[in-house]
Amino acid sequence: FASDITLDAQHLQKSYGRGKGRFQAVRDVSLRIRTGEVLAFLGPNGAGKTTTIKMIGGLVRPDAGQVSIDGLDPHRQSMALKRVGAVLEGNRNLYWRLTPLENIEYFGGLRQVPRRVARQRGEQLLEQFGLSDKRKTPVQKLSRGMQQKLAIAVALVHQPTLLLLDEPTLGLDVEASETVKTLVREIATGGCAILLTTHQLDVAEDLSDRVAIIRQGEIIAEQSTHELIRQFSGSAYRIDCG
Ligand code: ATP
């Protein structure tokens, strides 16, 4: 199929626990994202969004199904991990005592980016993200919005083709949330495929090209955001996202 597909995930399944306590968090999820496309993964708490993102990012092994990032399987080919950057909710992937630039250099090192290159890219990313004047401030002194922007910058240091963002605007004030949304659009325009989870319909509306709605571990609808807005505007129906 088309070579502009960055992510192709097919029939992913994942259960947690054993015996009677066994719980199927993801029943059957398939997603495709093209280069430069933003897909919003929308659903209530506990629907299986984070588990899906972790399977795609190579962090949780699926019980069944396949993931392909630029044709590489993150569970079998470590090269695939160089293609993906992730910002997981509640785990901002940052060292609080280090400065933004030190964080970028450190995480770049983990992805085999030479220090000099990481520093150069770090300077550029901090500039693009409006964090240049904070590059020597310890992360713990930054606002939540700045930390979130930095977490995204860190996830981009190895120039992934797929960016995974778990609830990127959760807990941010309106201004910070708008800044993060603008950045996400810019990153997609730069050619990155983006999968973001949210339980807020307005975030999906503002940011995404396409929306996949997940409930109880299954995708129940998938369509262009434009179509979704057209369908629901003025109607009494609302997507109950918890
Ligand atoms: P949220 O927005 O709350 O993060 P989500 O849609 O991302 O929700 P998941 O975090 O994927 O959903 O969780 C799906 C279900 O799997 C939930 O019921 C959760 O309690 C359960 N779950 C997730 N991780 C584990 C785990 N490590 N062990 C056991 N159960 C888990």
mmCIF file of C-alpha atoms and ligand atoms in Angstrom:
data_model
loop_
_atom_site.group_PDB
_atom_site.id
_atom_site.type_symbol
_atom_site.label_atom_id
_atom_site.label_comp_id
_atom_site.label_asym_id
_atom_site.label_seq_id
_atom_site.Cartn_x
_atom_site.Cartn_y
_atom_site.Cartn_z
ATOM 1 C CA PHE A 1 0.000 0.000 0.000
ATOM 2 C CA ALA A 2 0.914 3.658 -0.123
ATOM 3 C CA SER A 3 4.443 4.454 0.988
ATOM 4 C CA ASP A 4 3.329 7.580 2.822
ATOM 5 C CA ILE A 5 1.908 5.438 5.658
ATOM 6 C CA THR A 6 4.157 5.987 8.673
ATOM 7 C CA LEU A 7 2.243 3.908 11.195
ATOM 8 C CA ASP A 8 0.339 0.759 10.420
ATOM 9 C CA ALA A 9 -1.021 -1.020 13.495
ATOM 10 C CA GLN A 10 -3.274 -3.995 12.904
ATOM 11 C CA HIS A 11 -5.557 -5.898 15.264
ATOM 12 C CA LEU A 12 -3.765 -5.093 18.485
ATOM 13 C CA GLN A 13 -4.897 -6.889 21.609
ATOM 14 C CA LYS A 14 -3.743 -6.696 25.212
ATOM 15 C CA SER A 15 -4.991 -8.196 28.467
ATOM 16 C CA TYR A 16 -3.730 -7.534 31.965
ATOM 17 C CA GLY A 17 -3.880 -9.965 34.880
ATOM 18 C CA ARG A 18 -4.572 -13.675 34.974
ATOM 19 C CA GLY A 19 -7.414 -16.103 35.564
ATOM 20 C CA LYS A 20 -10.546 -14.471 36.911
ATOM 21 C CA GLY A 21 -8.741 -11.154 37.263
ATOM 22 C CA ARG A 22 -7.882 -11.098 33.587
ATOM 23 C CA PHE A 23 -8.998 -7.918 31.917
ATOM 24 C CA GLN A 24 -8.908 -7.187 28.215
ATOM 25 C CA ALA A 25 -7.794 -3.560 27.991
ATOM 26 C CA VAL A 26 -7.463 -3.574 24.194
ATOM 27 C CA ARG A 27 -9.716 -5.956 22.246
ATOM 28 C CA ASP A 28 -9.046 -5.070 18.645
ATOM 29 C CA VAL A 29 -7.443 -1.845 17.511
ATOM 30 C CA SER A 30 -6.161 -1.050 14.023
ATOM 31 C CA LEU A 31 -4.801 2.352 13.046
ATOM 32 C CA ARG A 32 -2.978 3.840 10.101
ATOM 33 C CA ILE A 33 -1.386 7.275 10.056
ATOM 34 C CA ARG A 34 0.142 8.988 7.069
ATOM 35 C CA THR A 35 3.181 11.204 7.009
ATOM 36 C CA GLY A 36 2.266 14.647 8.329
ATOM 37 C CA GLU A 37 -1.127 13.500 9.561
ATOM 38 C CA VAL A 38 -2.480 13.997 13.085
ATOM 39 C CA LEU A 39 -4.786 11.285 14.362
ATOM 40 C CA ALA A 40 -6.660 11.918 17.602
ATOM 41 C CA PHE A 41 -7.463 8.875 19.612
ATOM 42 C CA LEU A 42 -10.527 9.870 21.548
ATOM 43 C CA GLY A 43 -12.212 7.968 24.339
ATOM 44 C CA PRO A 44 -13.141 7.897 28.023
ATOM 45 C CA ASN A 45 -10.745 7.005 30.821
ATOM 46 C CA GLY A 46 -9.847 3.347 30.817
ATOM 47 C CA ALA A 47 -10.839 2.798 27.170
ATOM 48 C CA GLY A 48 -7.383 1.500 26.275
ATOM 49 C CA LYS A 49 -5.733 4.557 24.711
ATOM 50 C CA THR A 50 -2.546 4.518 26.770
ATOM 51 C CA THR A 51 -2.134 0.767 26.386
ATOM 52 C CA THR A 52 -2.450 1.140 22.617
ATOM 53 C CA ILE A 53 0.110 3.941 22.513
ATOM 54 C CA LYS A 54 2.525 1.845 24.577
ATOM 55 C CA MET A 55 2.128 -1.115 22.226
ATOM 56 C CA ILE A 56 2.804 1.134 19.244
ATOM 57 C CA GLY A 57 5.839 2.686 20.949
ATOM 58 C CA GLY A 58 7.330 -0.724 21.743
ATOM 59 C CA LEU A 59 6.826 -0.327 25.516
ATOM 60 C CA VAL A 60 4.138 -2.977 25.997
ATOM 61 C CA ARG A 61 4.128 -6.204 24.031
ATOM 62 C CA PRO A 62 0.780 -6.935 22.371
ATOM 63 C CA ASP A 63 -0.852 -10.329 22.959
ATOM 64 C CA ALA A 64 -1.780 -10.288 19.282
ATOM 65 C CA GLY A 65 -1.523 -7.994 16.292
ATOM 66 C CA GLN A 66 1.260 -6.167 14.450
ATOM 67 C CA VAL A 67 2.836 -2.750 14.573
ATOM 68 C CA SER A 68 4.792 -1.323 11.694
ATOM 69 C CA ILE A 69 6.559 2.041 11.759
ATOM 70 C CA ASP A 70 8.027 2.878 8.357
ATOM 71 C CA GLY A 71 7.847 -0.850 7.701
ATOM 72 C CA LEU A 72 9.733 -1.772 10.888
ATOM 73 C CA ASP A 73 8.313 -3.687 13.850
ATOM 74 C CA PRO A 74 9.220 -2.030 17.185
ATOM 75 C CA HIS A 75 8.871 -5.365 18.991
ATOM 76 C CA ARG A 76 11.326 -7.169 16.730
ATOM 77 C CA GLN A 77 13.529 -4.540 15.114
ATOM 78 C CA SER A 78 15.191 -2.065 17.441
ATOM 79 C CA MET A 79 15.761 0.267 14.473
ATOM 80 C CA ALA A 80 12.030 0.977 14.653
ATOM 81 C CA LEU A 81 12.533 2.654 18.032
ATOM 82 C CA LYS A 82 14.621 5.338 16.357
ATOM 83 C CA ARG A 83 11.576 6.258 14.314
ATOM 84 C CA VAL A 84 9.318 6.926 17.275
ATOM 85 C CA GLY A 85 9.193 9.606 19.949
ATOM 86 C CA ALA A 86 6.747 9.441 22.852
ATOM 87 C CA VAL A 87 5.472 11.700 25.588
ATOM 88 C CA LEU A 88 3.461 9.666 28.052
ATOM 89 C CA GLU A 89 1.039 11.237 30.455
ATOM 90 C CA GLY A 90 2.130 11.458 34.062
ATOM 91 C CA ASN A 91 5.641 10.517 33.052
ATOM 92 C CA ARG A 92 7.123 13.590 31.536
ATOM 93 C CA ASN A 93 10.389 11.866 30.767
ATOM 94 C CA LEU A 94 12.371 14.699 32.270
ATOM 95 C CA TYR A 95 15.134 15.008 34.850
ATOM 96 C CA TRP A 96 13.964 17.758 37.137
ATOM 97 C CA ARG A 97 17.372 18.898 38.340
ATOM 98 C CA LEU A 98 18.838 19.152 34.870
ATOM 99 C CA THR A 99 18.325 22.079 32.531
ATOM 100 C CA PRO A 100 16.269 21.780 29.336
ATOM 101 C CA LEU A 101 19.392 21.558 27.206
ATOM 102 C CA GLU A 102 20.939 18.902 29.471
ATOM 103 C CA ASN A 103 17.715 16.880 29.268
ATOM 104 C CA ILE A 104 17.746 17.028 25.487
ATOM 105 C CA GLU A 105 21.421 15.991 25.369
ATOM 106 C CA TYR A 106 20.876 13.152 27.822
ATOM 107 C CA PHE A 107 17.851 11.678 26.062
ATOM 108 C CA GLY A 108 19.503 12.208 22.699
ATOM 109 C CA GLY A 109 22.395 10.095 24.012
ATOM 110 C CA LEU A 110 19.988 7.283 24.872
ATOM 111 C CA ARG A 111 18.877 7.352 21.234
ATOM 112 C CA GLN A 112 22.462 7.337 19.945
ATOM 113 C CA VAL A 113 22.446 10.981 18.913
ATOM 114 C CA PRO A 114 26.010 12.331 19.298
ATOM 115 C CA ARG A 115 26.246 14.974 22.007
ATOM 116 C CA ARG A 116 27.264 17.758 19.655
ATOM 117 C CA VAL A 117 24.357 17.024 17.322
ATOM 118 C CA ALA A 118 21.927 16.759 20.241
ATOM 119 C CA ARG A 119 23.102 20.121 21.552
ATOM 120 C CA GLN A 120 22.654 21.749 18.181
ATOM 121 C CA ARG A 121 19.198 20.260 17.683
ATOM 122 C CA GLY A 122 18.365 21.115 21.293
ATOM 123 C CA GLU A 123 19.177 24.786 20.727
ATOM 124 C CA GLN A 124 16.974 24.772 17.629
ATOM 125 C CA LEU A 125 14.082 22.997 19.342
ATOM 126 C CA LEU A 126 14.214 25.298 22.362
ATOM 127 C CA GLU A 127 14.161 28.272 20.024
ATOM 128 C CA GLN A 128 11.216 26.872 18.062
ATOM 129 C CA PHE A 129 9.371 26.048 21.296
ATOM 130 C CA GLY A 130 9.956 29.474 22.844
ATOM 131 C CA LEU A 131 12.176 28.073 25.602
ATOM 132 C CA SER A 132 15.538 29.552 24.628
ATOM 133 C CA ASP A 133 15.720 31.893 27.584
ATOM 134 C CA LYS A 134 15.057 28.938 29.942
ATOM 135 C CA ARG A 135 17.695 26.649 28.558
ATOM 136 C CA LYS A 136 19.834 26.909 31.677
ATOM 137 C CA THR A 137 16.994 26.869 34.219
ATOM 138 C CA PRO A 138 16.443 23.597 36.103
ATOM 139 C CA VAL A 139 13.316 21.879 34.823
ATOM 140 C CA GLN A 140 11.707 21.919 38.270
ATOM 141 C CA LYS A 141 11.525 25.708 38.081
ATOM 142 C CA LEU A 142 9.619 25.728 34.798
ATOM 143 C CA SER A 143 5.847 26.046 34.551
ATOM 144 C CA ARG A 144 3.816 22.976 33.698
ATOM 145 C CA GLY A 145 3.235 24.257 30.160
ATOM 146 C CA MET A 146 6.975 24.776 29.645
ATOM 147 C CA GLN A 147 7.696 21.307 30.981
ATOM 148 C CA GLN A 148 5.202 19.819 28.570
ATOM 149 C CA LYS A 149 6.781 21.695 25.653
ATOM 150 C CA LEU A 150 10.193 20.503 26.755
ATOM 151 C CA ALA A 151 8.947 16.899 27.031
ATOM 152 C CA ILE A 152 7.862 17.176 23.396
ATOM 153 C CA ALA A 153 11.215 18.699 22.396
ATOM 154 C CA VAL A 154 13.017 15.818 24.135
ATOM 155 C CA ALA A 155 10.875 13.325 22.212
ATOM 156 C CA LEU A 156 11.985 14.937 18.944
ATOM 157 C CA VAL A 157 15.749 15.031 19.459
ATOM 158 C CA HIS A 158 16.370 11.872 17.419
ATOM 159 C CA GLN A 159 14.078 13.164 14.632
ATOM 160 C CA PRO A 160 11.390 10.482 14.771
ATOM 161 C CA THR A 161 8.893 10.042 11.960
ATOM 162 C CA LEU A 162 6.115 9.143 14.419
ATOM 163 C CA LEU A 163 5.299 11.142 17.537
ATOM 164 C CA LEU A 164 3.061 9.641 20.238
ATOM 165 C CA LEU A 165 1.470 12.092 22.649
ATOM 166 C CA ASP A 166 -0.632 10.891 25.560
ATOM 167 C CA GLU A 167 -3.058 13.642 26.635
ATOM 168 C CA PRO A 168 -0.730 16.456 25.552
ATOM 169 C CA THR A 169 -2.840 19.297 26.948
ATOM 170 C CA LEU A 170 -4.138 17.662 30.120
ATOM 171 C CA GLY A 171 -3.707 19.884 33.169
ATOM 172 C CA LEU A 172 -2.471 22.872 31.168
ATOM 173 C CA ASP A 173 -4.078 26.293 31.390
ATOM 174 C CA VAL A 174 -5.764 27.701 28.289
ATOM 175 C CA GLU A 175 -2.742 29.649 27.092
ATOM 176 C CA ALA A 176 -0.258 26.806 27.525
ATOM 177 C CA SER A 177 -2.718 24.454 25.921
ATOM 178 C CA GLU A 178 -3.018 26.705 22.861
ATOM 179 C CA THR A 179 0.777 26.941 22.564
ATOM 180 C CA VAL A 180 1.144 23.177 22.712
ATOM 181 C CA LYS A 181 -1.583 22.758 20.076
ATOM 182 C CA THR A 182 0.173 25.185 17.748
ATOM 183 C CA LEU A 183 3.454 23.330 18.201
ATOM 184 C CA VAL A 184 1.867 19.976 17.490
ATOM 185 C CA ARG A 185 0.469 21.339 14.220
ATOM 186 C CA GLU A 186 3.885 22.726 13.299
ATOM 187 C CA ILE A 187 5.542 19.377 13.985
ATOM 188 C CA ALA A 188 3.033 17.612 11.741
ATOM 189 C CA THR A 189 3.559 20.192 9.010
ATOM 190 C CA GLY A 190 7.259 19.407 9.303
ATOM 191 C CA GLY A 191 6.418 15.859 8.154
ATOM 192 C CA CYS A 192 5.949 13.897 11.379
ATOM 193 C CA ALA A 193 2.963 11.558 11.767
ATOM 194 C CA ILE A 194 1.295 12.186 15.110
ATOM 195 C CA LEU A 195 -0.919 10.002 17.261
ATOM 196 C CA LEU A 196 -2.345 11.783 20.244
ATOM 197 C CA THR A 197 -4.784 10.586 22.851
ATOM 198 C CA THR A 198 -7.364 12.787 24.433
ATOM 199 C CA HIS A 199 -10.694 12.566 26.144
ATOM 200 C CA GLN A 200 -11.521 16.148 25.175
ATOM 201 C CA LEU A 201 -13.449 16.535 21.948
ATOM 202 C CA ASP A 202 -12.291 20.132 21.476
ATOM 203 C CA VAL A 203 -8.631 19.066 21.502
ATOM 204 C CA ALA A 204 -9.381 16.538 18.778
ATOM 205 C CA GLU A 205 -11.296 19.171 16.817
ATOM 206 C CA ASP A 206 -8.540 21.759 17.009
ATOM 207 C CA LEU A 207 -5.625 19.492 16.323
ATOM 208 C CA SER A 208 -6.398 16.465 14.291
ATOM 209 C CA ASP A 209 -7.014 15.553 10.690
ATOM 210 C CA ARG A 210 -8.754 12.344 11.655
ATOM 211 C CA VAL A 211 -10.386 10.977 14.775
ATOM 212 C CA ALA A 212 -10.644 7.399 15.988
ATOM 213 C CA ILE A 213 -13.081 6.857 18.837
ATOM 214 C CA ILE A 214 -12.268 4.037 21.212
ATOM 215 C CA ARG A 215 -14.537 2.518 23.794
ATOM 216 C CA GLN A 216 -13.854 -0.554 25.902
ATOM 217 C CA GLY A 217 -10.812 -1.501 23.898
ATOM 218 C CA GLU A 218 -12.388 -1.250 20.465
ATOM 219 C CA ILE A 219 -12.556 1.428 17.831
ATOM 220 C CA ILE A 220 -16.211 2.250 17.356
ATOM 221 C CA ALA A 221 -15.849 5.009 14.760
ATOM 222 C CA GLU A 222 -13.157 6.555 12.620
ATOM 223 C CA GLN A 223 -13.527 9.528 10.340
ATOM 224 C CA SER A 224 -12.069 12.826 9.256
ATOM 225 C CA THR A 225 -12.302 15.513 11.922
ATOM 226 C CA HIS A 226 -14.052 17.749 9.426
ATOM 227 C CA GLU A 227 -16.739 15.118 8.946
ATOM 228 C CA LEU A 228 -17.061 14.564 12.701
ATOM 229 C CA ILE A 229 -17.623 18.263 13.334
ATOM 230 C CA ARG A 230 -20.157 18.495 10.511
ATOM 231 C CA GLN A 231 -22.026 15.515 11.863
ATOM 232 C CA PHE A 232 -22.227 16.658 15.447
ATOM 233 C CA SER A 233 -22.535 20.413 15.135
ATOM 234 C CA GLY A 234 -26.017 21.560 16.046
ATOM 235 C CA SER A 235 -27.083 18.083 17.039
ATOM 236 C CA ALA A 236 -28.166 17.173 20.523
ATOM 237 C CA TYR A 237 -25.868 14.173 20.364
ATOM 238 C CA ARG A 238 -22.615 14.447 22.183
ATOM 239 C CA ILE A 239 -19.800 12.024 22.445
ATOM 240 C CA ASP A 240 -19.706 10.940 26.023
ATOM 241 C CA CYS A 241 -16.058 10.916 26.829
ATOM 242 C CA GLY A 242 -16.340 10.351 30.494
HETATM 243 P P1 ATP B 1 -6.698 6.887 30.791
HETATM 244 O O1 ATP B 1 -7.151 8.063 30.039
HETATM 245 O O2 ATP B 1 -7.348 6.762 32.159
HETATM 246 O O3 ATP B 1 -5.225 6.661 30.833
HETATM 247 P P2 ATP B 1 -6.853 4.920 28.747
HETATM 248 O O4 ATP B 1 -7.911 4.956 27.717
HETATM 249 O O5 ATP B 1 -5.528 5.411 28.379
HETATM 250 O O6 ATP B 1 -7.349 5.633 30.030
HETATM 251 P P3 ATP B 1 -5.519 2.538 29.605
HETATM 252 O O7 ATP B 1 -4.620 3.312 30.492
HETATM 253 O O8 ATP B 1 -4.970 1.916 28.399
HETATM 254 O O9 ATP B 1 -6.781 3.415 29.194
HETATM 255 O O10 ATP B 1 -6.196 1.422 30.494
HETATM 256 C C1 ATP B 1 -7.164 0.497 29.987
HETATM 257 C C2 ATP B 1 -7.562 -0.438 31.122
HETATM 258 O O11 ATP B 1 -6.456 -1.285 31.428
HETATM 259 C C3 ATP B 1 -7.935 0.265 32.394
HETATM 260 O O12 ATP B 1 -9.043 -0.375 32.962
HETATM 261 C C4 ATP B 1 -6.720 0.110 33.274
HETATM 262 O O13 ATP B 1 -7.088 0.055 34.632
HETATM 263 C C5 ATP B 1 -6.138 -1.206 32.809
HETATM 264 N N1 ATP B 1 -4.661 -1.220 32.937
HETATM 265 C C6 ATP B 1 -3.800 -0.378 32.352
HETATM 266 N N2 ATP B 1 -2.523 -0.700 32.655
HETATM 267 C C7 ATP B 1 -2.586 -1.777 33.456
HETATM 268 C C8 ATP B 1 -1.621 -2.607 34.122
HETATM 269 N N3 ATP B 1 -0.299 -2.376 33.993
HETATM 270 N N4 ATP B 1 -2.067 -3.623 34.877
HETATM 271 C C9 ATP B 1 -3.389 -3.877 35.000
HETATM 272 N N5 ATP B 1 -4.355 -3.160 34.400
HETATM 273 C C10 ATP B 1 -3.978 -2.126 33.653
#
